[in-house]
Amino acid sequence: MLTLVRHGQTQANRSGLLLGRADPPLCAQGVEQAAVLARALPRPARLVSSPLTRARQTAEMFGVPVEVDERWIEMDYGTLDGCPSTALDAAGWRAWRDDPAHVPAGGESVAAVGERVRAACADLAADAASDDVVVVSHVSPIKAAIAWALGVGDEVAWRMWVEDAAVCRIDTSGSTPRLLAFNDLSAHAAALQPLR
C-alpha cells in the first residue's frame, strides 16, 4: 500500500497563507496531528519524506528511518510564498487554474510538480505492492500522486482539497494503481472519541 500523508499543521497553514518552499515548523496542533497519525497508521516498511521541516517532523513521529526525497517537496510558489491567496488577482488565479504549464510569479507549474511526482510514484510502486510505504508530503505533490493513480492529467489538481494531516491510500498491487482513500481524517476522529 502506498499511503500519502500530508504533514501536520503549521501556523502559516492555520493563517491560510500560500506555503510552498518556505520552511516553518509544525505548530502545537500539527505536532499532535502527526503523533495521532503515527499511532494510527501501520508501521511502514519504507518511510519517505519531503525535505521540508514540517514534513520531516511529521515523518519522524513514526519512529522508523526516514528517506528524504526531493521530488516530494511542495510546489514552489515563487514570490507568492507566504502570501495570502488575495496576493494574486482573479486573472492570475484563472491563468494558473486553466493551464497546468503556467508558472506563477517565478515559481513552479502544476505540470512540473506532476512530472516529478509521477516518477517518484513509479519508483515506489513495486515496494508498495507488497509492503506498507508511507510518504509524508504536501498538498500539491499529493494531488499529483492522486492524478497518477487515477490516470488523469495535471489539470485535475485544482478540483481537489487536501486537509492538514489527511491520509490518501493507493493500491499498487494490480496492473494499474487504484485509489482506495482520499483526504481521510478518520485517525483524528478516532483520537477524539472518549475512552469507554
mmCIF file with all atom_site columns, C-alpha atoms in Angstrom:
data_model
loop_
_atom_site.group_PDB
_atom_site.id
_atom_site.type_symbol
_atom_site.label_atom_id
_atom_site.label_alt_id
_atom_site.label_comp_id
_atom_site.label_asym_id
_atom_site.label_entity_id
_atom_site.label_seq_id
_atom_site.pdbx_PDB_ins_code
_atom_site.Cartn_x
_atom_site.Cartn_y
_atom_site.Cartn_z
_atom_site.occupancy
_atom_site.B_iso_or_equiv
_atom_site.pdbx_formal_charge
_atom_site.auth_seq_id
_atom_site.auth_comp_id
_atom_site.auth_asym_id
_atom_site.auth_atom_id
_atom_site.pdbx_PDB_model_num
ATOM 1   C CA . MET A 1 1   ? 0.000   0.000  0.000   1.00 0.00 ? 1   MET A CA 1
ATOM 2   C CA . LEU A 1 2   ? 1.229   3.478  -0.897  1.00 0.00 ? 2   LEU A CA 1
ATOM 3   C CA . THR A 1 3   ? -0.011  5.776  1.859   1.00 0.00 ? 3   THR A CA 1
ATOM 4   C CA . LEU A 1 4   ? 0.312   9.513  1.291   1.00 0.00 ? 4   LEU A CA 1
ATOM 5   C CA . VAL A 1 5   ? 0.227   11.721 4.378   1.00 0.00 ? 5   VAL A CA 1
ATOM 6   C CA . ARG A 1 6   ? 0.002   15.470 4.370   1.00 0.00 ? 6   ARG A CA 1
ATOM 7   C CA . HIS A 1 7   ? 2.143   16.963 7.137   1.00 0.00 ? 7   HIS A CA 1
ATOM 8   C CA . GLY A 1 8   ? 0.569   18.367 10.278  1.00 0.00 ? 8   GLY A CA 1
ATOM 9   C CA . GLN A 1 9   ? -0.493  21.976 10.576  1.00 0.00 ? 9   GLN A CA 1
ATOM 10  C CA . THR A 1 10  ? 1.850   24.967 10.684  1.00 0.00 ? 10  THR A CA 1
ATOM 11  C CA . GLN A 1 11  ? 0.978   28.488 11.751  1.00 0.00 ? 11  GLN A CA 1
ATOM 12  C CA . ALA A 1 12  ? 1.099   29.549 8.075   1.00 0.00 ? 12  ALA A CA 1
ATOM 13  C CA . ASN A 1 13  ? -1.449  26.837 7.176   1.00 0.00 ? 13  ASN A CA 1
ATOM 14  C CA . ARG A 1 14  ? -3.654  27.922 10.061  1.00 0.00 ? 14  ARG A CA 1
ATOM 15  C CA . SER A 1 15  ? -3.471  31.511 8.788   1.00 0.00 ? 15  SER A CA 1
ATOM 16  C CA . GLY A 1 16  ? -4.456  30.480 5.236   1.00 0.00 ? 16  GLY A CA 1
ATOM 17  C CA . LEU A 1 17  ? -1.174  31.561 3.627   1.00 0.00 ? 17  LEU A CA 1
ATOM 18  C CA . LEU A 1 18  ? 0.288   30.058 0.459   1.00 0.00 ? 18  LEU A CA 1
ATOM 19  C CA . LEU A 1 19  ? 3.009   27.799 1.807   1.00 0.00 ? 19  LEU A CA 1
ATOM 20  C CA . GLY A 1 20  ? 5.457   26.357 -0.690  1.00 0.00 ? 20  GLY A CA 1
ATOM 21  C CA . ARG A 1 21  ? 9.214   26.173 -0.128  1.00 0.00 ? 21  ARG A CA 1
ATOM 22  C CA . ALA A 1 22  ? 9.149   28.350 2.991   1.00 0.00 ? 22  ALA A CA 1
ATOM 23  C CA . ASP A 1 23  ? 10.147  26.094 5.867   1.00 0.00 ? 23  ASP A CA 1
ATOM 24  C CA . PRO A 1 24  ? 8.235   26.737 9.103   1.00 0.00 ? 24  PRO A CA 1
ATOM 25  C CA . PRO A 1 25  ? 7.947   24.007 11.730  1.00 0.00 ? 25  PRO A CA 1
ATOM 26  C CA . LEU A 1 26  ? 4.735   22.366 12.856  1.00 0.00 ? 26  LEU A CA 1
ATOM 27  C CA . CYS A 1 27  ? 2.640   24.315 15.347  1.00 0.00 ? 27  CYS A CA 1
ATOM 28  C CA . ALA A 1 28  ? 1.475   22.583 18.571  1.00 0.00 ? 28  ALA A CA 1
ATOM 29  C CA . GLN A 1 29  ? -1.659  21.283 16.860  1.00 0.00 ? 29  GLN A CA 1
ATOM 30  C CA . GLY A 1 30  ? 0.441   19.980 13.966  1.00 0.00 ? 30  GLY A CA 1
ATOM 31  C CA . VAL A 1 31  ? 2.689   18.053 16.355  1.00 0.00 ? 31  VAL A CA 1
ATOM 32  C CA . GLU A 1 32  ? -0.387  16.423 17.899  1.00 0.00 ? 32  GLU A CA 1
ATOM 33  C CA . GLN A 1 33  ? -1.803  15.602 14.454  1.00 0.00 ? 33  GLN A CA 1
ATOM 34  C CA . ALA A 1 34  ? 1.494   13.952 13.495  1.00 0.00 ? 34  ALA A CA 1
ATOM 35  C CA . ALA A 1 35  ? 1.535   11.916 16.715  1.00 0.00 ? 35  ALA A CA 1
ATOM 36  C CA . VAL A 1 36  ? -2.026  10.696 16.072  1.00 0.00 ? 36  VAL A CA 1
ATOM 37  C CA . LEU A 1 37  ? -1.093  9.601  12.540  1.00 0.00 ? 37  LEU A CA 1
ATOM 38  C CA . ALA A 1 38  ? 1.985   7.747  13.755  1.00 0.00 ? 38  ALA A CA 1
ATOM 39  C CA . ARG A 1 39  ? -0.129  5.824  16.284  1.00 0.00 ? 39  ARG A CA 1
ATOM 40  C CA . ALA A 1 40  ? -2.962  5.103  13.839  1.00 0.00 ? 40  ALA A CA 1
ATOM 41  C CA . LEU A 1 41  ? -1.125  4.012  10.696  1.00 0.00 ? 41  LEU A CA 1
ATOM 42  C CA . PRO A 1 42  ? 0.662   0.661  10.269  1.00 0.00 ? 42  PRO A CA 1
ATOM 43  C CA . ARG A 1 43  ? 4.411   0.733  10.847  1.00 0.00 ? 43  ARG A CA 1
ATOM 44  C CA . PRO A 1 44  ? 5.765   1.195  7.305   1.00 0.00 ? 44  PRO A CA 1
ATOM 45  C CA . ALA A 1 45  ? 8.465   -0.872 5.648   1.00 0.00 ? 45  ALA A CA 1
ATOM 46  C CA . ARG A 1 46  ? 9.615   2.354  3.981   1.00 0.00 ? 46  ARG A CA 1
ATOM 47  C CA . LEU A 1 47  ? 9.025   5.927  5.109   1.00 0.00 ? 47  LEU A CA 1
ATOM 48  C CA . VAL A 1 48  ? 9.718   8.694  2.593   1.00 0.00 ? 48  VAL A CA 1
ATOM 49  C CA . SER A 1 49  ? 9.525   12.419 3.291   1.00 0.00 ? 49  SER A CA 1
ATOM 50  C CA . SER A 1 50  ? 9.798   15.773 1.622   1.00 0.00 ? 50  SER A CA 1
ATOM 51  C CA . PRO A 1 51  ? 12.940  17.593 2.785   1.00 0.00 ? 51  PRO A CA 1
ATOM 52  C CA . LEU A 1 52  ? 10.918  20.436 4.351   1.00 0.00 ? 52  LEU A CA 1
ATOM 53  C CA . THR A 1 53  ? 10.828  20.649 8.163   1.00 0.00 ? 53  THR A CA 1
ATOM 54  C CA . ARG A 1 54  ? 7.046   20.269 8.533   1.00 0.00 ? 54  ARG A CA 1
ATOM 55  C CA . ALA A 1 55  ? 7.086   17.010 6.581   1.00 0.00 ? 55  ALA A CA 1
ATOM 56  C CA . ARG A 1 56  ? 10.206  15.644 8.280   1.00 0.00 ? 56  ARG A CA 1
ATOM 57  C CA . GLN A 1 57  ? 8.787   16.461 11.739  1.00 0.00 ? 57  GLN A CA 1
ATOM 58  C CA . THR A 1 58  ? 5.631   14.547 10.846  1.00 0.00 ? 58  THR A CA 1
ATOM 59  C CA . ALA A 1 59  ? 7.601   11.604 9.445   1.00 0.00 ? 59  ALA A CA 1
ATOM 60  C CA . GLU A 1 60  ? 9.903   11.405 12.468  1.00 0.00 ? 60  GLU A CA 1
ATOM 61  C CA . MET A 1 61  ? 6.895   10.669 14.689  1.00 0.00 ? 61  MET A CA 1
ATOM 62  C CA . PHE A 1 62  ? 6.673   7.201  13.088  1.00 0.00 ? 62  PHE A CA 1
ATOM 63  C CA . GLY A 1 63  ? 9.901   6.112  14.783  1.00 0.00 ? 63  GLY A CA 1
ATOM 64  C CA . VAL A 1 64  ? 11.397  4.431  11.714  1.00 0.00 ? 64  VAL A CA 1
ATOM 65  C CA . PRO A 1 65  ? 14.243  5.609  9.439   1.00 0.00 ? 65  PRO A CA 1
ATOM 66  C CA . VAL A 1 66  ? 13.165  8.407  7.105   1.00 0.00 ? 66  VAL A CA 1
ATOM 67  C CA . GLU A 1 67  ? 14.275  8.577  3.461   1.00 0.00 ? 67  GLU A CA 1
ATOM 68  C CA . VAL A 1 68  ? 14.259  12.166 2.176   1.00 0.00 ? 68  VAL A CA 1
ATOM 69  C CA . ASP A 1 69  ? 13.259  12.508 -1.470  1.00 0.00 ? 69  ASP A CA 1
ATOM 70  C CA . GLU A 1 70  ? 13.367  15.995 -3.032  1.00 0.00 ? 70  GLU A CA 1
ATOM 71  C CA . ARG A 1 71  ? 10.665  15.020 -5.540  1.00 0.00 ? 71  ARG A CA 1
ATOM 72  C CA . TRP A 1 72  ? 8.062   15.144 -2.749  1.00 0.00 ? 72  TRP A CA 1
ATOM 73  C CA . ILE A 1 73  ? 8.795   18.804 -1.856  1.00 0.00 ? 73  ILE A CA 1
ATOM 74  C CA . GLU A 1 74  ? 5.916   21.265 -2.074  1.00 0.00 ? 74  GLU A CA 1
ATOM 75  C CA . MET A 1 75  ? 5.313   23.341 -5.181  1.00 0.00 ? 75  MET A CA 1
ATOM 76  C CA . ASP A 1 76  ? 7.487   26.428 -5.459  1.00 0.00 ? 76  ASP A CA 1
ATOM 77  C CA . TYR A 1 77  ? 5.167   29.427 -5.182  1.00 0.00 ? 77  TYR A CA 1
ATOM 78  C CA . GLY A 1 78  ? 7.963   31.857 -6.011  1.00 0.00 ? 78  GLY A CA 1
ATOM 79  C CA . THR A 1 79  ? 7.204   35.379 -4.829  1.00 0.00 ? 79  THR A CA 1
ATOM 80  C CA . LEU A 1 80  ? 3.757   34.260 -3.632  1.00 0.00 ? 80  LEU A CA 1
ATOM 81  C CA . ASP A 1 81  ? 5.218   32.015 -0.918  1.00 0.00 ? 81  ASP A CA 1
ATOM 82  C CA . GLY A 1 82  ? 3.962   33.115 2.481   1.00 0.00 ? 82  GLY A CA 1
ATOM 83  C CA . CYS A 1 83  ? 1.343   35.448 0.985   1.00 0.00 ? 83  CYS A CA 1
ATOM 84  C CA . PRO A 1 84  ? -2.425  35.293 1.415   1.00 0.00 ? 84  PRO A CA 1
ATOM 85  C CA . SER A 1 85  ? -4.343  33.993 -1.591  1.00 0.00 ? 85  SER A CA 1
ATOM 86  C CA . THR A 1 86  ? -5.536  37.549 -2.227  1.00 0.00 ? 86  THR A CA 1
ATOM 87  C CA . ALA A 1 87  ? -1.983  38.465 -3.290  1.00 0.00 ? 87  ALA A CA 1
ATOM 88  C CA . LEU A 1 88  ? -2.862  37.026 -6.700  1.00 0.00 ? 88  LEU A CA 1
ATOM 89  C CA . ASP A 1 89  ? -5.659  38.745 -8.623  1.00 0.00 ? 89  ASP A CA 1
ATOM 90  C CA . ALA A 1 90  ? -8.549  36.936 -10.330 1.00 0.00 ? 90  ALA A CA 1
ATOM 91  C CA . ALA A 1 91  ? -6.796  36.909 -13.724 1.00 0.00 ? 91  ALA A CA 1
ATOM 92  C CA . GLY A 1 92  ? -3.676  35.395 -12.167 1.00 0.00 ? 92  GLY A CA 1
ATOM 93  C CA . TRP A 1 93  ? -5.679  32.635 -10.459 1.00 0.00 ? 93  TRP A CA 1
ATOM 94  C CA . ARG A 1 94  ? -7.574  31.950 -13.683 1.00 0.00 ? 94  ARG A CA 1
ATOM 95  C CA . ALA A 1 95  ? -4.326  31.593 -15.672 1.00 0.00 ? 95  ALA A CA 1
ATOM 96  C CA . TRP A 1 96  ? -2.889  29.246 -13.030 1.00 0.00 ? 96  TRP A CA 1
ATOM 97  C CA . ARG A 1 97  ? -6.015  27.086 -12.832 1.00 0.00 ? 97  ARG A CA 1
ATOM 98  C CA . ASP A 1 98  ? -6.654  26.943 -16.586 1.00 0.00 ? 98  ASP A CA 1
ATOM 99  C CA . ASP A 1 99  ? -3.121  25.996 -17.676 1.00 0.00 ? 99  ASP A CA 1
ATOM 100 C CA . PRO A 1 100 ? -1.088  23.321 -15.833 1.00 0.00 ? 100 PRO A CA 1
ATOM 101 C CA . ALA A 1 101 ? 2.062   24.652 -17.547 1.00 0.00 ? 101 ALA A CA 1
ATOM 102 C CA . HIS A 1 102 ? 1.541   28.182 -16.152 1.00 0.00 ? 102 HIS A CA 1
ATOM 103 C CA . VAL A 1 103 ? 4.390   29.311 -13.885 1.00 0.00 ? 103 VAL A CA 1
ATOM 104 C CA . PRO A 1 104 ? 3.154   31.767 -11.246 1.00 0.00 ? 104 PRO A CA 1
ATOM 105 C CA . ALA A 1 105 ? 5.399   34.629 -10.176 1.00 0.00 ? 105 ALA A CA 1
ATOM 106 C CA . GLY A 1 106 ? 8.710   32.861 -10.691 1.00 0.00 ? 106 GLY A CA 1
ATOM 107 C CA . GLY A 1 107 ? 7.566   29.644 -9.048  1.00 0.00 ? 107 GLY A CA 1
ATOM 108 C CA . GLU A 1 108 ? 6.767   26.180 -10.404 1.00 0.00 ? 108 GLU A CA 1
ATOM 109 C CA . SER A 1 109 ? 3.981   24.913 -12.624 1.00 0.00 ? 109 SER A CA 1
ATOM 110 C CA . VAL A 1 110 ? 1.451   22.253 -11.671 1.00 0.00 ? 110 VAL A CA 1
ATOM 111 C CA . ALA A 1 111 ? 2.766   20.242 -14.642 1.00 0.00 ? 111 ALA A CA 1
ATOM 112 C CA . ALA A 1 112 ? 6.327   20.318 -13.279 1.00 0.00 ? 112 ALA A CA 1
ATOM 113 C CA . VAL A 1 113 ? 5.110   19.029 -9.911  1.00 0.00 ? 113 VAL A CA 1
ATOM 114 C CA . GLY A 1 114 ? 3.162   16.303 -11.721 1.00 0.00 ? 114 GLY A CA 1
ATOM 115 C CA . GLU A 1 115 ? 6.196   15.198 -13.703 1.00 0.00 ? 115 GLU A CA 1
ATOM 116 C CA . ARG A 1 116 ? 8.480   14.775 -10.690 1.00 0.00 ? 116 ARG A CA 1
ATOM 117 C CA . VAL A 1 117 ? 5.799   13.125 -8.542  1.00 0.00 ? 117 VAL A CA 1
ATOM 118 C CA . ARG A 1 118 ? 4.756   10.609 -11.223 1.00 0.00 ? 118 ARG A CA 1
ATOM 119 C CA . ALA A 1 119 ? 8.393   9.490  -11.392 1.00 0.00 ? 119 ALA A CA 1
ATOM 120 C CA . ALA A 1 120 ? 8.553   9.222  -7.588  1.00 0.00 ? 120 ALA A CA 1
ATOM 121 C CA . CYS A 1 121 ? 5.322   7.163  -7.509  1.00 0.00 ? 121 CYS A CA 1
ATOM 122 C CA . ALA A 1 122 ? 6.592   4.829  -10.212 1.00 0.00 ? 122 ALA A CA 1
ATOM 123 C CA . ASP A 1 123 ? 9.785   4.270  -8.200  1.00 0.00 ? 123 ASP A CA 1
ATOM 124 C CA . LEU A 1 124 ? 7.778   3.289  -5.091  1.00 0.00 ? 124 LEU A CA 1
ATOM 125 C CA . ALA A 1 125 ? 5.040   1.237  -6.778  1.00 0.00 ? 125 ALA A CA 1
ATOM 126 C CA . ALA A 1 126 ? 6.776   -2.165 -6.640  1.00 0.00 ? 126 ALA A CA 1
ATOM 127 C CA . ASP A 1 127 ? 7.668   -1.864 -2.940  1.00 0.00 ? 127 ASP A CA 1
ATOM 128 C CA . ALA A 1 128 ? 4.178   -0.577 -2.121  1.00 0.00 ? 128 ALA A CA 1
ATOM 129 C CA . ALA A 1 129 ? 2.639   -3.559 -3.915  1.00 0.00 ? 129 ALA A CA 1
ATOM 130 C CA . SER A 1 130 ? 3.961   -5.916 -1.244  1.00 0.00 ? 130 SER A CA 1
ATOM 131 C CA . ASP A 1 131 ? 4.603   -3.699 1.830   1.00 0.00 ? 131 ASP A CA 1
ATOM 132 C CA . ASP A 1 132 ? 3.371   -0.537 3.507   1.00 0.00 ? 132 ASP A CA 1
ATOM 133 C CA . VAL A 1 133 ? 5.135   2.520  2.108   1.00 0.00 ? 133 VAL A CA 1
ATOM 134 C CA . VAL A 1 134 ? 4.310   5.882  3.685   1.00 0.00 ? 134 VAL A CA 1
ATOM 135 C CA . VAL A 1 135 ? 5.158   9.196  2.025   1.00 0.00 ? 135 VAL A CA 1
ATOM 136 C CA . VAL A 1 136 ? 4.868   12.404 4.055   1.00 0.00 ? 136 VAL A CA 1
ATOM 137 C CA . SER A 1 137 ? 4.451   15.343 1.711   1.00 0.00 ? 137 SER A CA 1
ATOM 138 C CA . HIS A 1 138 ? 2.351   18.389 0.864   1.00 0.00 ? 138 HIS A CA 1
ATOM 139 C CA . VAL A 1 139 ? -0.840  19.404 -0.922  1.00 0.00 ? 139 VAL A CA 1
ATOM 140 C CA . SER A 1 140 ? 0.461   19.733 -4.490  1.00 0.00 ? 140 SER A CA 1
ATOM 141 C CA . PRO A 1 141 ? 2.558   16.541 -4.611  1.00 0.00 ? 141 PRO A CA 1
ATOM 142 C CA . ILE A 1 142 ? -0.273  14.549 -3.029  1.00 0.00 ? 142 ILE A CA 1
ATOM 143 C CA . LYS A 1 143 ? -2.692  15.868 -5.653  1.00 0.00 ? 143 LYS A CA 1
ATOM 144 C CA . ALA A 1 144 ? -0.180  14.902 -8.353  1.00 0.00 ? 144 ALA A CA 1
ATOM 145 C CA . ALA A 1 145 ? 0.083   11.385 -6.911  1.00 0.00 ? 145 ALA A CA 1
ATOM 146 C CA . ILE A 1 146 ? -3.709  11.062 -6.926  1.00 0.00 ? 146 ILE A CA 1
ATOM 147 C CA . ALA A 1 147 ? -3.760  12.152 -10.588 1.00 0.00 ? 147 ALA A CA 1
ATOM 148 C CA . TRP A 1 148 ? -1.109  9.468  -11.281 1.00 0.00 ? 148 TRP A CA 1
ATOM 149 C CA . ALA A 1 149 ? -3.232  6.830  -9.544  1.00 0.00 ? 149 ALA A CA 1
ATOM 150 C CA . LEU A 1 150 ? -6.331  7.806  -11.498 1.00 0.00 ? 150 LEU A CA 1
ATOM 151 C CA . GLY A 1 151 ? -4.501  8.083  -14.823 1.00 0.00 ? 151 GLY A CA 1
ATOM 152 C CA . VAL A 1 152 ? -5.655  11.659 -15.379 1.00 0.00 ? 152 VAL A CA 1
ATOM 153 C CA . GLY A 1 153 ? -3.861  14.888 -16.262 1.00 0.00 ? 153 GLY A CA 1
ATOM 154 C CA . ASP A 1 154 ? -2.455  17.597 -14.037 1.00 0.00 ? 154 ASP A CA 1
ATOM 155 C CA . GLU A 1 155 ? -5.452  19.842 -14.700 1.00 0.00 ? 155 GLU A CA 1
ATOM 156 C CA . VAL A 1 156 ? -7.429  17.973 -12.000 1.00 0.00 ? 156 VAL A CA 1
ATOM 157 C CA . ALA A 1 157 ? -5.213  19.405 -9.246  1.00 0.00 ? 157 ALA A CA 1
ATOM 158 C CA . TRP A 1 158 ? -7.464  22.410 -8.675  1.00 0.00 ? 158 TRP A CA 1
ATOM 159 C CA . ARG A 1 159 ? -10.510 20.117 -8.252  1.00 0.00 ? 159 ARG A CA 1
ATOM 160 C CA . MET A 1 160 ? -9.101  18.548 -5.058  1.00 0.00 ? 160 MET A CA 1
ATOM 161 C CA . TRP A 1 161 ? -8.737  19.713 -1.484  1.00 0.00 ? 161 TRP A CA 1
ATOM 162 C CA . VAL A 1 162 ? -6.293  18.071 0.922   1.00 0.00 ? 162 VAL A CA 1
ATOM 163 C CA . GLU A 1 163 ? -6.612  18.807 4.651   1.00 0.00 ? 163 GLU A CA 1
ATOM 164 C CA . ASP A 1 164 ? -3.735  19.098 7.121   1.00 0.00 ? 164 ASP A CA 1
ATOM 165 C CA . ALA A 1 165 ? -2.648  15.605 8.294   1.00 0.00 ? 165 ALA A CA 1
ATOM 166 C CA . ALA A 1 166 ? -5.000  13.870 5.845   1.00 0.00 ? 166 ALA A CA 1
ATOM 167 C CA . VAL A 1 167 ? -4.268  10.383 4.523   1.00 0.00 ? 167 VAL A CA 1
ATOM 168 C CA . CYS A 1 168 ? -4.671  9.031  0.977   1.00 0.00 ? 168 CYS A CA 1
ATOM 169 C CA . ARG A 1 169 ? -4.152  5.371  0.055   1.00 0.00 ? 169 ARG A CA 1
ATOM 170 C CA . ILE A 1 170 ? -3.187  3.917  -3.328  1.00 0.00 ? 170 ILE A CA 1
ATOM 171 C CA . ASP A 1 171 ? -3.109  0.183  -4.006  1.00 0.00 ? 171 ASP A CA 1
ATOM 172 C CA . THR A 1 172 ? -0.248  -0.544 -6.420  1.00 0.00 ? 172 THR A CA 1
ATOM 173 C CA . SER A 1 173 ? -0.545  -4.349 -6.409  1.00 0.00 ? 173 SER A CA 1
ATOM 174 C CA . GLY A 1 174 ? -2.565  -4.632 -9.632  1.00 0.00 ? 174 GLY A CA 1
ATOM 175 C CA . SER A 1 175 ? -1.856  -3.827 -13.257 1.00 0.00 ? 175 SER A CA 1
ATOM 176 C CA . THR A 1 176 ? -2.828  -0.197 -12.621 1.00 0.00 ? 176 THR A CA 1
ATOM 177 C CA . PRO A 1 177 ? -2.918  1.833  -9.396  1.00 0.00 ? 177 PRO A CA 1
ATOM 178 C CA . ARG A 1 178 ? -6.244  2.082  -7.541  1.00 0.00 ? 178 ARG A CA 1
ATOM 179 C CA . LEU A 1 179 ? -7.239  4.954  -5.257  1.00 0.00 ? 179 LEU A CA 1
ATOM 180 C CA . LEU A 1 180 ? -8.668  3.467  -2.062  1.00 0.00 ? 180 LEU A CA 1
ATOM 181 C CA . ALA A 1 181 ? -8.901  6.549  0.168   1.00 0.00 ? 181 ALA A CA 1
ATOM 182 C CA . PHE A 1 182 ? -8.671  10.294 -0.320  1.00 0.00 ? 182 PHE A CA 1
ATOM 183 C CA . ASN A 1 183 ? -8.434  13.060 2.304   1.00 0.00 ? 183 ASN A CA 1
ATOM 184 C CA . ASP A 1 184 ? -9.093  10.548 5.093   1.00 0.00 ? 184 ASP A CA 1
ATOM 185 C CA . LEU A 1 185 ? -9.216  12.129 8.551   1.00 0.00 ? 185 LEU A CA 1
ATOM 186 C CA . SER A 1 186 ? -10.607 9.106  10.407  1.00 0.00 ? 186 SER A CA 1
ATOM 187 C CA . ALA A 1 187 ? -7.466  8.690  12.541  1.00 0.00 ? 187 ALA A CA 1
ATOM 188 C CA . HIS A 1 188 ? -8.077  12.123 14.038  1.00 0.00 ? 188 HIS A CA 1
ATOM 189 C CA . ALA A 1 189 ? -11.783 11.471 14.588  1.00 0.00 ? 189 ALA A CA 1
ATOM 190 C CA . ALA A 1 190 ? -10.946 8.235  16.413  1.00 0.00 ? 190 ALA A CA 1
ATOM 191 C CA . ALA A 1 191 ? -8.405  10.039 18.605  1.00 0.00 ? 191 ALA A CA 1
ATOM 192 C CA . LEU A 1 192 ? -11.124 12.466 19.736  1.00 0.00 ? 192 LEU A CA 1
ATOM 193 C CA . GLN A 1 193 ? -13.515 9.703  20.823  1.00 0.00 ? 193 GLN A CA 1
ATOM 194 C CA . PRO A 1 194 ? -13.872 9.409  24.610  1.00 0.00 ? 194 PRO A CA 1
ATOM 195 C CA . LEU A 1 195 ? -12.490 6.219  26.169  1.00 0.00 ? 195 LEU A CA 1
ATOM 196 C CA . ARG A 1 196 ? -15.201 3.847  27.425  1.00 0.00 ? 196 ARG A CA 1
#
